[in-house]
Coordinates of C-alpha atoms and ligand atoms in Angstrom, one line a residue:
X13 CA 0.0 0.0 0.0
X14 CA 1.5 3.4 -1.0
X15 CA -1.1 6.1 -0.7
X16 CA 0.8 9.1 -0.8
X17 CA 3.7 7.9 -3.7
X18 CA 6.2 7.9 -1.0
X19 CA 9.9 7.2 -2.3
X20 CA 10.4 4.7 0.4
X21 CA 7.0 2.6 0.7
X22 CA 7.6 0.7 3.5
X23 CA 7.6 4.1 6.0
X24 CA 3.9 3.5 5.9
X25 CA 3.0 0.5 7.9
X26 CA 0.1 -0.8 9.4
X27 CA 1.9 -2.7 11.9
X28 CA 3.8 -2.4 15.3
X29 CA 7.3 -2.5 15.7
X30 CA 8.1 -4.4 19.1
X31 CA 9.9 -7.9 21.0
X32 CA 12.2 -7.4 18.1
X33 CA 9.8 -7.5 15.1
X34 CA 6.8 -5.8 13.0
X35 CA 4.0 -7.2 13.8
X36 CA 0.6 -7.3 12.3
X37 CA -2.9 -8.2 14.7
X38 CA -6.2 -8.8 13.7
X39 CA -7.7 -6.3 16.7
X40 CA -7.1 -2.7 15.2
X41 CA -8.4 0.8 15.4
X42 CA -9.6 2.4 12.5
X43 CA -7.5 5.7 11.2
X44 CA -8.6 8.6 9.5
X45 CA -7.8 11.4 7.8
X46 CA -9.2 14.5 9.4
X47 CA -9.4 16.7 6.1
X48 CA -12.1 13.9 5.2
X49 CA -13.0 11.2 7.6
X50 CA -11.8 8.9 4.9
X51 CA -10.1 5.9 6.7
X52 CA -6.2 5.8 5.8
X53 CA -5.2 2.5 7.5
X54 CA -5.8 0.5 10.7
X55 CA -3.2 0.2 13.6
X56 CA -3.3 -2.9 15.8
X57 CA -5.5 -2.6 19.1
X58 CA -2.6 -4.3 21.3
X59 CA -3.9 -6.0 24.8
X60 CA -2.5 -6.0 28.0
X61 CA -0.5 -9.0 27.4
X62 CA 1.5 -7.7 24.4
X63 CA 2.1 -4.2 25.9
X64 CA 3.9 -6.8 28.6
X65 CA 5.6 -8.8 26.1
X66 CA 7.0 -5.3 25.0
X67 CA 7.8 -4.2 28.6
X68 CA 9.9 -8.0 29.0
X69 CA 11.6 -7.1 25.9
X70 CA 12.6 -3.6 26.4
X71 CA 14.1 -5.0 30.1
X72 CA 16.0 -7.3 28.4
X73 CA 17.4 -4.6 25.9
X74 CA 18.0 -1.6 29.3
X75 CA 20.5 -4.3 30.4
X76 CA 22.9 -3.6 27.5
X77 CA 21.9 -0.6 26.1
X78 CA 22.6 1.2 29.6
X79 CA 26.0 -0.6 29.5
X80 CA 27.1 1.0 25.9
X81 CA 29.3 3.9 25.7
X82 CA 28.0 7.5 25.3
X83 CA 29.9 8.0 22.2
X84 CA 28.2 4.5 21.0
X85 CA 24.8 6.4 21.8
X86 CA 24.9 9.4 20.0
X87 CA 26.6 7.7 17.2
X88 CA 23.1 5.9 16.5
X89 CA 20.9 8.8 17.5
X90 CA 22.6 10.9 14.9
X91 CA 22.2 7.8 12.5
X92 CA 18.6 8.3 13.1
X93 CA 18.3 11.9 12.7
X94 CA 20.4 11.8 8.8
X95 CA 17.9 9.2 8.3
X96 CA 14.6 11.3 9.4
X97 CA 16.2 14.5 7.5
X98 CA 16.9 11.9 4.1
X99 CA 12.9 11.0 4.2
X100 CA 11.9 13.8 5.2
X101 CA 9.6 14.6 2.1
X102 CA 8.2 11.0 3.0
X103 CA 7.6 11.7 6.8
X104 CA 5.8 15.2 5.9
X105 CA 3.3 13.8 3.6
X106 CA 2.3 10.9 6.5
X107 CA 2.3 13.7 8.9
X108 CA -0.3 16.0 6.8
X109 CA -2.3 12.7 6.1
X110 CA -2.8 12.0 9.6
X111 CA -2.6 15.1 11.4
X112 CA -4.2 17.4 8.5
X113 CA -1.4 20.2 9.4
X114 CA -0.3 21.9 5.6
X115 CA 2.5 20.3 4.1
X116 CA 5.1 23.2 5.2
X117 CA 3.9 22.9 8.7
X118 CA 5.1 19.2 8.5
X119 CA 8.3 19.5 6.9
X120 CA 8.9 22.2 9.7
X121 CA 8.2 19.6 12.2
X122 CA 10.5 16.7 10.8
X123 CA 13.2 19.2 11.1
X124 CA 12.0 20.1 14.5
X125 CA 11.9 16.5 15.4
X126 CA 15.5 15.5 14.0
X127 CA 16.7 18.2 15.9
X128 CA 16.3 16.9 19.2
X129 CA 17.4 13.5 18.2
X130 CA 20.8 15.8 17.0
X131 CA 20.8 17.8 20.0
X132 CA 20.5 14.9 22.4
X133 CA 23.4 13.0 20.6
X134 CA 25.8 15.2 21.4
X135 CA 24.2 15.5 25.3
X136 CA 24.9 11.9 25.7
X137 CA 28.2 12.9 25.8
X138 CA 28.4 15.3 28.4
X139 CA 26.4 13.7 31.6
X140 CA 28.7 14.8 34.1
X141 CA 29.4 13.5 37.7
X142 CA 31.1 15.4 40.7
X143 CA 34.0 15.1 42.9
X144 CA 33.0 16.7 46.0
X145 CA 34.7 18.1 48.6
X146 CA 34.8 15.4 51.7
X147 CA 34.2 16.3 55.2
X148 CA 36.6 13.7 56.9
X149 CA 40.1 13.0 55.7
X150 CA 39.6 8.8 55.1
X151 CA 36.8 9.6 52.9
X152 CA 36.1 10.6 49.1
X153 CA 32.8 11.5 48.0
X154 CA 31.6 11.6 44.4
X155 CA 28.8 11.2 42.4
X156 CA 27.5 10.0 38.8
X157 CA 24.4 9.9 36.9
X158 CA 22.5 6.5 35.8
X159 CA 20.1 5.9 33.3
X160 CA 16.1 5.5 35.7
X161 CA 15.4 2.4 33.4
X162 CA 12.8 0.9 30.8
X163 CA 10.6 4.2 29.8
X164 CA 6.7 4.6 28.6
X165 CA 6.0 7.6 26.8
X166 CA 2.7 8.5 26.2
X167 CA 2.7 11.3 23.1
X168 CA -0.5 13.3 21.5
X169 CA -1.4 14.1 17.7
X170 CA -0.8 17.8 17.6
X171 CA 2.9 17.0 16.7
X172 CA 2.9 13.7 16.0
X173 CA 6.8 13.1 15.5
X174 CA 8.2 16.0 17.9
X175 CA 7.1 14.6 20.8
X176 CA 8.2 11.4 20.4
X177 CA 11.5 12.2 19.3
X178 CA 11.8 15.1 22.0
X179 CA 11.4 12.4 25.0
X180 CA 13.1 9.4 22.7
X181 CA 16.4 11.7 22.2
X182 CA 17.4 12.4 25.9
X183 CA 16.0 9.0 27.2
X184 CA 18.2 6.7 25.0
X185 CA 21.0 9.4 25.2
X186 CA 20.8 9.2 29.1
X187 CA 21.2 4.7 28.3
X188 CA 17.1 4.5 28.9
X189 CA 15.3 2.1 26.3
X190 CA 11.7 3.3 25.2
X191 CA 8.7 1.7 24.1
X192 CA 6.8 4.6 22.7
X193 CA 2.7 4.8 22.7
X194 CA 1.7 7.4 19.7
X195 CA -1.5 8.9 19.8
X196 CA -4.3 6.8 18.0
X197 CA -5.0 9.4 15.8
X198 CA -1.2 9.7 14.4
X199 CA 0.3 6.9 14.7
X200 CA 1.6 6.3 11.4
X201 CA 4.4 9.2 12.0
X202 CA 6.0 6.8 15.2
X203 CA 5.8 4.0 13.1
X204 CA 7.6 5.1 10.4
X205 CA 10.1 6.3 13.3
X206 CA 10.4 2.7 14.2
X207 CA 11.2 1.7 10.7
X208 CA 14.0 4.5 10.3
X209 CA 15.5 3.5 14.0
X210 CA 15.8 0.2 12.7
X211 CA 17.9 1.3 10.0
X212 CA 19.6 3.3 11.9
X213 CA 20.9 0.2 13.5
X214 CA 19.5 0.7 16.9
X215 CA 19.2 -2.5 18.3
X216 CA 16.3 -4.6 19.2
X217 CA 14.2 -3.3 22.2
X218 CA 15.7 0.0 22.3
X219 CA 13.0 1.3 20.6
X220 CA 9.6 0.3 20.3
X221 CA 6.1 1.3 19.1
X222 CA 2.5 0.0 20.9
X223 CA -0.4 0.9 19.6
X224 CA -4.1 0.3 20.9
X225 CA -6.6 2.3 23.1
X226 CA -5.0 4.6 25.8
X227 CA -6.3 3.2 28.6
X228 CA -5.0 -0.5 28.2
X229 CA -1.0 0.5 26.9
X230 CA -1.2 3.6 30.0
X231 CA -2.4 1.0 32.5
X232 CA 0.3 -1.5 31.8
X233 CA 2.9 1.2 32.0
X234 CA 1.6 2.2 35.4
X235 CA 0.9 -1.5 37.0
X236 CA 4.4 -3.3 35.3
X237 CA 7.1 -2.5 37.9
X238 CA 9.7 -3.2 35.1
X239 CA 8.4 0.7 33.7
X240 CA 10.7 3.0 35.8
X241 CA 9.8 6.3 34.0
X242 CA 6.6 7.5 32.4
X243 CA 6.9 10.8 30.2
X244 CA 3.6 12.2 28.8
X245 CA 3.0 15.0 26.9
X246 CA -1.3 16.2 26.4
X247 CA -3.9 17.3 28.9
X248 CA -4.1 18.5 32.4
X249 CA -6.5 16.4 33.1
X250 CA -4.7 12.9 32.5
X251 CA -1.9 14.4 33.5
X252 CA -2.9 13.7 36.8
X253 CA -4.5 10.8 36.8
X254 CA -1.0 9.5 35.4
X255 CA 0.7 11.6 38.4
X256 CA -1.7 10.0 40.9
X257 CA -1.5 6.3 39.8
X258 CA 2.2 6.8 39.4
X259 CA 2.5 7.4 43.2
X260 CA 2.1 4.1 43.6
X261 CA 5.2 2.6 42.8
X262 CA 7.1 5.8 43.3
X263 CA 7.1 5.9 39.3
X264 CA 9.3 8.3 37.7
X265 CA 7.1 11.1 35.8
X266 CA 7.3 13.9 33.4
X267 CA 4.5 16.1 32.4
X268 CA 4.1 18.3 29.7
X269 CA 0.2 19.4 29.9
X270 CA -2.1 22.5 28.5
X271 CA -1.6 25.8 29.4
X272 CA -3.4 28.9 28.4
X273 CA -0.9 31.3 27.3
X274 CA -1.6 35.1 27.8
X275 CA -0.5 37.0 24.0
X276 CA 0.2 40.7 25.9
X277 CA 0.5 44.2 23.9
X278 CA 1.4 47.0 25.1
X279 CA 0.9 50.2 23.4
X280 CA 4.1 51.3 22.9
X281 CA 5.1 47.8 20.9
X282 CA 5.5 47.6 17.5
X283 CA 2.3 46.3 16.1
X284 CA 2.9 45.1 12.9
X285 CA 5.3 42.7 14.3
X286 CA 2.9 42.0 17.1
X287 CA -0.1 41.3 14.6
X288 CA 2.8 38.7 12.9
X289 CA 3.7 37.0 16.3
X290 CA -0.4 36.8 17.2
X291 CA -0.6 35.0 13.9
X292 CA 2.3 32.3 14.5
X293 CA 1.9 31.8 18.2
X294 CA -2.0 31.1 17.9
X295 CA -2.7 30.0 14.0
X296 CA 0.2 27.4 14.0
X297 CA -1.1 24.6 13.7
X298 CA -4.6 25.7 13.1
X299 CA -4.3 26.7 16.9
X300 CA -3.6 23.4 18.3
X301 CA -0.4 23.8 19.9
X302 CA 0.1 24.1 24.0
X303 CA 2.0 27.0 23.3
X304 CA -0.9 28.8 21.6
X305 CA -1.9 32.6 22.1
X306 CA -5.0 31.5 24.1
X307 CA -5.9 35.1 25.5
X308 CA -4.8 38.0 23.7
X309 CA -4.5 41.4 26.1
X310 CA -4.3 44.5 24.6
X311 CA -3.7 48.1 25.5
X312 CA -7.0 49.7 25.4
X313 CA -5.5 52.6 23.3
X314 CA -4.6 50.1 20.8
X315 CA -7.1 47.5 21.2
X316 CA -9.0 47.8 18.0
X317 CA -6.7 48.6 16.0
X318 CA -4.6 45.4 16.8
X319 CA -8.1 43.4 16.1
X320 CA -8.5 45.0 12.6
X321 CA -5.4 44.8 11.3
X322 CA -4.9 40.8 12.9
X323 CA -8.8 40.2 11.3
X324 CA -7.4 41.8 8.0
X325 CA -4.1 39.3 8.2
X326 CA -6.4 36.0 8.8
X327 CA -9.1 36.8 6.7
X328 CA -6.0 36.1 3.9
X329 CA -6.1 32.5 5.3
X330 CA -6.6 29.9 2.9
X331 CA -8.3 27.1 5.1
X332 CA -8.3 23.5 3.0
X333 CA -6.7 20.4 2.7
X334 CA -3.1 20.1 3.7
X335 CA -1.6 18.8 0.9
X336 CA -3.2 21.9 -1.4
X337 CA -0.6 24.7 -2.5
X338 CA -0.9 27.6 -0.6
X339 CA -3.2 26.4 2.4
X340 CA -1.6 27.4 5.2
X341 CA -4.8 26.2 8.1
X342 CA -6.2 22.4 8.0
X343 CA -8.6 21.1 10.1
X344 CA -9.0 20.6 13.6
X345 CA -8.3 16.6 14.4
X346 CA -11.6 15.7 14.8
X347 CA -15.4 17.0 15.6
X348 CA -15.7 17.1 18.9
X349 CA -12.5 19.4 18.9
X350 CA -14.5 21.7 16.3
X351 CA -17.6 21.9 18.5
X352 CA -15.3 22.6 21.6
X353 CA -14.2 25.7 19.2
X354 CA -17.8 26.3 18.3
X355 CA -19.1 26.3 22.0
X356 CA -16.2 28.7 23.0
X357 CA -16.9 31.4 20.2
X358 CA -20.5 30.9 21.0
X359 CA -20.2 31.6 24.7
X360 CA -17.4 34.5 23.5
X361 CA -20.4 36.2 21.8
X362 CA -23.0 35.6 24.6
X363 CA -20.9 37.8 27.0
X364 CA -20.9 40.5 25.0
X365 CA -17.7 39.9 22.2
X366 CA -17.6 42.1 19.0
X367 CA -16.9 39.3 15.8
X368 CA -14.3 40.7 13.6
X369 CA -13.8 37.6 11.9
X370 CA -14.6 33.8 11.2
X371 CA -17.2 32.6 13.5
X372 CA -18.2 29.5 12.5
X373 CA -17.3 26.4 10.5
X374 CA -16.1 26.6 7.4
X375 CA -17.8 26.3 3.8
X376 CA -15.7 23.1 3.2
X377 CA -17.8 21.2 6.1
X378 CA -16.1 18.5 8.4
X379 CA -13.5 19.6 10.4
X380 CA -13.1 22.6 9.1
X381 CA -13.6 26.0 11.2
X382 CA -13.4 29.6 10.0
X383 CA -10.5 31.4 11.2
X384 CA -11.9 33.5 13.9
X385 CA -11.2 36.9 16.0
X386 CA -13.5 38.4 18.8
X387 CA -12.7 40.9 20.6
X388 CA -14.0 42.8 23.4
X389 CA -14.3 39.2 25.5
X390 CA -15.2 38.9 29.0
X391 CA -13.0 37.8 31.4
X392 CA -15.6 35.3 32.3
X393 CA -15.7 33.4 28.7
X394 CA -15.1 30.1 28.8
X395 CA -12.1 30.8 26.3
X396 CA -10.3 32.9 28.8
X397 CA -10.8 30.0 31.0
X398 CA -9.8 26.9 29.1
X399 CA -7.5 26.4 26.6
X400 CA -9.3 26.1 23.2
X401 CA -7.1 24.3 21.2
X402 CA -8.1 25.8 17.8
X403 CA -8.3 28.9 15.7
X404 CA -9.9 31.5 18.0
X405 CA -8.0 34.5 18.8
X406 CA -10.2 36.0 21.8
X407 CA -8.9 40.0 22.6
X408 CA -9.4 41.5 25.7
X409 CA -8.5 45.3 26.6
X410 CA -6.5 46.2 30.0
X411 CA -5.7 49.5 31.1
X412 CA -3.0 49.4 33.1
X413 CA 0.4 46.9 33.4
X414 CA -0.9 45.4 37.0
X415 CA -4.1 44.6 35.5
X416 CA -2.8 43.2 32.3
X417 CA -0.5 40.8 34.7
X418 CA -3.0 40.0 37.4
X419 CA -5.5 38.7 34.1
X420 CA -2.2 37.1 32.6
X421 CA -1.3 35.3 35.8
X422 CA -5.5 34.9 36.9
X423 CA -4.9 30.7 36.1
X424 CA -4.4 27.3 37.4
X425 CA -2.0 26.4 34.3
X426 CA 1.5 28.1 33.2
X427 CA 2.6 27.2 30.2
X428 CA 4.3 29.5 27.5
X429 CA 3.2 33.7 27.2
X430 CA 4.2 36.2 25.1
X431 CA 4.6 39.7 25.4
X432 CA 4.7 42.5 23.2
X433 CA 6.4 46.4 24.4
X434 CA 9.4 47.8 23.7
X435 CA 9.9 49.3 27.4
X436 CA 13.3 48.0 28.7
X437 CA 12.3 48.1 32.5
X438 CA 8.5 46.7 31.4
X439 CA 10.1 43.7 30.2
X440 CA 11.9 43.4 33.1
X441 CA 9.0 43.8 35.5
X442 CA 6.9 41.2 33.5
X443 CA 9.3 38.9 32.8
X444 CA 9.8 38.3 36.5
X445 CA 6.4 38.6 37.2
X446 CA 4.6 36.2 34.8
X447 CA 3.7 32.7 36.2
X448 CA 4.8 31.0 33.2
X449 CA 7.5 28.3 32.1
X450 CA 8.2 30.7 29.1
X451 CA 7.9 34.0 27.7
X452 CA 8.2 35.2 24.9
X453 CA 9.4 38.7 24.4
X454 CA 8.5 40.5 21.4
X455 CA 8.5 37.0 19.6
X456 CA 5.5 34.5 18.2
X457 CA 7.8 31.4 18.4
X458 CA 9.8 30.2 21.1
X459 CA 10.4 26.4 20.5
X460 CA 13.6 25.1 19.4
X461 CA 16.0 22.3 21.2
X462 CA 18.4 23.8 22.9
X463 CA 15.8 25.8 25.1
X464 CA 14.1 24.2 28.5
X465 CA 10.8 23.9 27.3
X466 CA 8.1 23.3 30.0
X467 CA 5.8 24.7 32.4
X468 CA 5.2 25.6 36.1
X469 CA 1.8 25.4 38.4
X470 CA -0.4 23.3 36.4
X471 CA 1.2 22.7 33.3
X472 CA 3.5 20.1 34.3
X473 CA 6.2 18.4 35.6
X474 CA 10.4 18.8 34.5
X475 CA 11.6 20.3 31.3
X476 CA 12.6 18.7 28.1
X477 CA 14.8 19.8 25.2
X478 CA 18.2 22.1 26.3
X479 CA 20.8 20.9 28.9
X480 CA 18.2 20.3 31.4
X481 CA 16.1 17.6 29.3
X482 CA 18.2 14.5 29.8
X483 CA 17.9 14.7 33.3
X484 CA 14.6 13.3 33.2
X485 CA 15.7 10.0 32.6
X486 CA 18.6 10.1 34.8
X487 CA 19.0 9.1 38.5
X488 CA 22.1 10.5 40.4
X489 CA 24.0 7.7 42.5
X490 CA 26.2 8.9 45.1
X491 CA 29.4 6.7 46.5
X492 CA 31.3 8.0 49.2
X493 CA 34.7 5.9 49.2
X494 CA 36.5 4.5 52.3
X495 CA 39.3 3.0 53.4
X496 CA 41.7 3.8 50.7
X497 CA 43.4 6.9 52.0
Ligands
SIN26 C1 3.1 21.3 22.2 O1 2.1 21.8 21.7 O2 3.1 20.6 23.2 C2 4.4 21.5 21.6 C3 4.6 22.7 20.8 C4 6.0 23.0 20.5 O3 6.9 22.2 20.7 O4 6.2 24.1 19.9

C-alpha cells in the first residue's frame, strides 16, 4: 500500500514495531484522515499482554543498552536523525495525512523533530558527575548519573513526530530504552520512526512502538514495575491521573500538559510585528499547539486597531486540505475538537464579544472551522478560561500593566506567554512577574531544542529539550569511598 507515492513505501505500515519484530494483529483501530474522515489504515489494538511482552523485551534490551558507551549512543541517534532529515519529504506527507497540518507545517516539524534527536546525541556525551569536597580526611565522595530504566512515553497528535522524538532523544542518550505509545490518531508518523531507527541500527528493544486504546498501553505502563519512567505529553486532566497512579510505585514522571498562554501588547510595541507574532503563536497549527496565544490582552489605546489589522491578516487564510498549495490552516483533528471551538466562540459572543472575523465552521464542512477573531471578551468566557485548542483568537482590553499581569497570571495552568512592548524596564517587570515556564518577548515562536521547554503550576512536571532535558531520565548515584586513603 503506497497512498501518498512515497519514495520509500515501506515508512507507511500498518503494523507495530516491538519484541524485536513488526508485527501485524487482527484487533485494530480504525484511522482517519481529518481533512475527510476517509479511513487511511488500521493500527493494531494491542492487549495487555503484548504491551507486557514489549515491557519483557525492552528489560532485556536496558541491560545492555545502559551498558554502551555515550559515544556508541549518540553515534546511533545521529544515525537516526540523517535518516529522518533523508525521508523527510516522505515523513511530511504521512504527517499532513494523519494530522491534516499543511505540508510546510510538517516539513517544519521533521526538522524540528531531528533536531532533538541531533541535539540529544551530542548531550549523551556530556552527563557529568562530581568530585566533592569530603568532610573527613579517610573519605572521598563523588557522584554519577544513571540511566532511571525501561521508559513509557505516552505522546499526543498535535505533533505527532516531535514529541516522540523530543522524550526518545534524551532517554536513549541518558542509556534509557523506550517503548513509545503514539496517539491513536497519528500513529503512522511513530511507526515510520520505528522503521527509520531500525535502519539506523539501533538494536532490538531500544525502541519500540505500541499501539491500541490509551487506557490499556497507560495501565500496563503504570501496574508493570519493570516501567521505571513515564513521560507524557497532552492534557491537564490525564496528567494527573498519570501523576496520581504513578504514586504508587514511586514511578518516575514527566508532564508536559495545557496551558493557556496570555499573548500581551502594550501600546508602545511595534504592532505590525505584534499582529505577525499573534498570527504564528495562535494559528500554528490551526491553533492546536500548547504553546498557543489563548488570551490575547491589549492596550486599550490600541485594542482595535490590533483586532483590525490581525482580522485583515487572517481573513488572507486559505483554510483546506493540507496537501493543497498555498493552504496554510487544515482542520481541527476531529469534531468534537470543532464543537469545543464552536461552543467557546459561542459563549465569547453571549458575554458580549464584537466578531471581527470567522465565526463559525467553514464552507468546506467536516473539520473545518473559520479562522476566527472576537474581541471585546469577558474575562468570564469560557475561552479565557480553558485552553481552546483551535483557531480563536479571543482579545481583551486592560488598562493598566498590573491589571494586564494580574488577568495574565488569573490561572491554574503556566505554560508559554508572550509579550509585546518595547519598554526595557516593562520587560523586566513582566518577565519576572509572569507565572509561566516561558515568555516570549516581542516573539511568536519560542520552541527550538536547545531551550528548557516546559511549564510551572499546572502545566507540568520537568523540562525537556536544552541541557536540562536528559535529566529526566537520569537518576544520580552517590558513593562516598572509604578506606583507601
Ligand atoms: C506542544 O504543543 O506541546 C508542543 C509545541 C511546540 O513544541 O512548539
Amino acid at each position: 500500500m503506497n497512498p501518498l507515492n512515497l519514495a520509500q513505501a515501506s515508512l507507511f505500515r500498518n503494523s507495530n514495531f516491538y519484541s524485536g519484530q513488526w508485527k501485524d494483529f487482527s484487533n485494530t483501530i480504525s484511522v482517519q484522515d481529518p481533512s475527510n474522515g476517509k479511513e487511511i489504515g488500521a493500527i493494531p489494538d494491542l492487549t495487555a499482554e503484548e504491551v507486557r511482552s514489549a515491557i519483557q523485551f525492552a528489560e532485556k534490551a536496558q541491560k545492555t543498552w545502559s551498558k554502551t558507551l555515550p559515544k556508541e549512543r549518540a553515534k546511533y541517534l545521529r544515525n537516526w536523525a540523517n535518516l529522518m532529515l533523508q525521508n523527510r519529504e516522505d515523513l511530511a506527507k504521512i504527517m499532513t495525512l494523519e494530522q491534516g497540518k499543511p505540508l510546510s507545517e510538517s516539513r517544519g516539524e521533521i526538522d524540528y523533530a531531528a533536531s532533538y534527536l541531533e541535539w540529544f546525541a551530542e548531550e549523551a556525551k556530556r552527563t557529568y558527575g562530581d568530585i566533592i569536597p569530603t568532610h573527613r580526611k579517610e573519605l572521598r565522595l563523588l557522584s554519577w548519573k544513571e540511566p532511571i530504566g525501561v521508559t513509557g512515553i505516552l505522546t499526543p497528535w498535535n505533533f505527532p513526530s516531535s514529541m516522540i522524538t523530543r522524550k526518545v532523544g534524551p532517554a536513549l542518550a541518558a542509556g534509557c530504552v523506550v517503548i513509545s505509545k503514539p496517539s491513536e490518531l497519528t500513529p503512522y508518523s511513530a511507526i515510520a520512526l520505528a522503521v527509520l531507527a531500525q535502519e539506523a541500527g539501533l538494536p532490538p528493544g531500544v525502541f519500540q512502538v505500541v499501539t491500541g486504546r490509551p487506557e490499556v498501553i497507560a495501565d500496563e505502563f503504570l501496574d508493570n514495575p519493570s516501567v521505571k519512567k513515564i513521560s507524557f505529553t497532552g492534557s491537564t486532566r490525564v496528567g494527573k491521573i498519570l501523576l496520581e497512579r504513578s504514586a504508587k510505585q514511586i514511578k518516575r514522571i514527566s508532564l508536559e500538559l495545557g496551558g493557556n498562554a496570555p499573548f500581551i501588547v502594550f501600546a508602545d510595541a511595534n504592532l505590525q510585528e505584534a499582529v505577525k507574532g499573534a498570527i504564528a503563536s495562535k494559528f500554528r497549527n490551526t491553533g492546536q499547539t500548547c504553546v498557543c496565544a489563548n488570551r490575547f490582552l491589549v492596550e486599550e489605546k490600541i485594542a482595535d486597531e490590533f483586532a483590525s489589522k490581525l482580522s485583515e491578516e487572517v481573513s488572507k487564510f486559505k483554510v483546506g486540505n493540507g496537501f493543497e498549495e498555498g493552504v496554510n490552516q487544515g482542520p481541527l483533528i476531529h469534531s468534537a475538537s470543532l464543537h469545543k471551538v464552536d461552543s467557546h466562540v459561542k459563549d465569547a459572543l453571549q458575554k458580549g464579544g464584537r466578531l471581527w472575523v470567522g465565526g463559525k465552521s467553514h464552507s468546506l464542512g467536516g473539520n473545518f472551522y473559520e479562522p476566527t477573531v472576537i474581541s471585546n471578551v469577558s474575562e468570564t468566557s469560557i475561552c479565557f478560561q480553558e485552553e481552546t485548542f483551535g483557531p480563536l483568537a479571543p482579545i481583551r482590553s486592560f488598562k493598566t500593566e498590573e491589571e494586564a499581569l494580574q488577568i495574565a497570571n488569573a490561572t491554574s495552568v503556566g505554560l508559554a506567554s508572550y509579550l509585546y512592548t518595547n519598554e526595557p524596564a516593562r520587560i523586566w517587570r513582566m518577565t519576572e512577574s509572569i507565572e509561566a515556564g516561558m515568555v516570549a518577548v516581542n516573539e511568536g515562536i519560542l520552541s527550538t531544542e536547545q531551550v528548557p521547554f516546559g511549564g510551572v503550576k499546572e502545566s507540568g512536571i520537568g523540562r525537556e529539550g536544552s541541557k536540562y532535558g536528559i535529566e529526566a531520565y537520569q537518576e544520580i548515584k552517590y558513593i562516598c569511598w572509604g578506606g583507601q586513603v
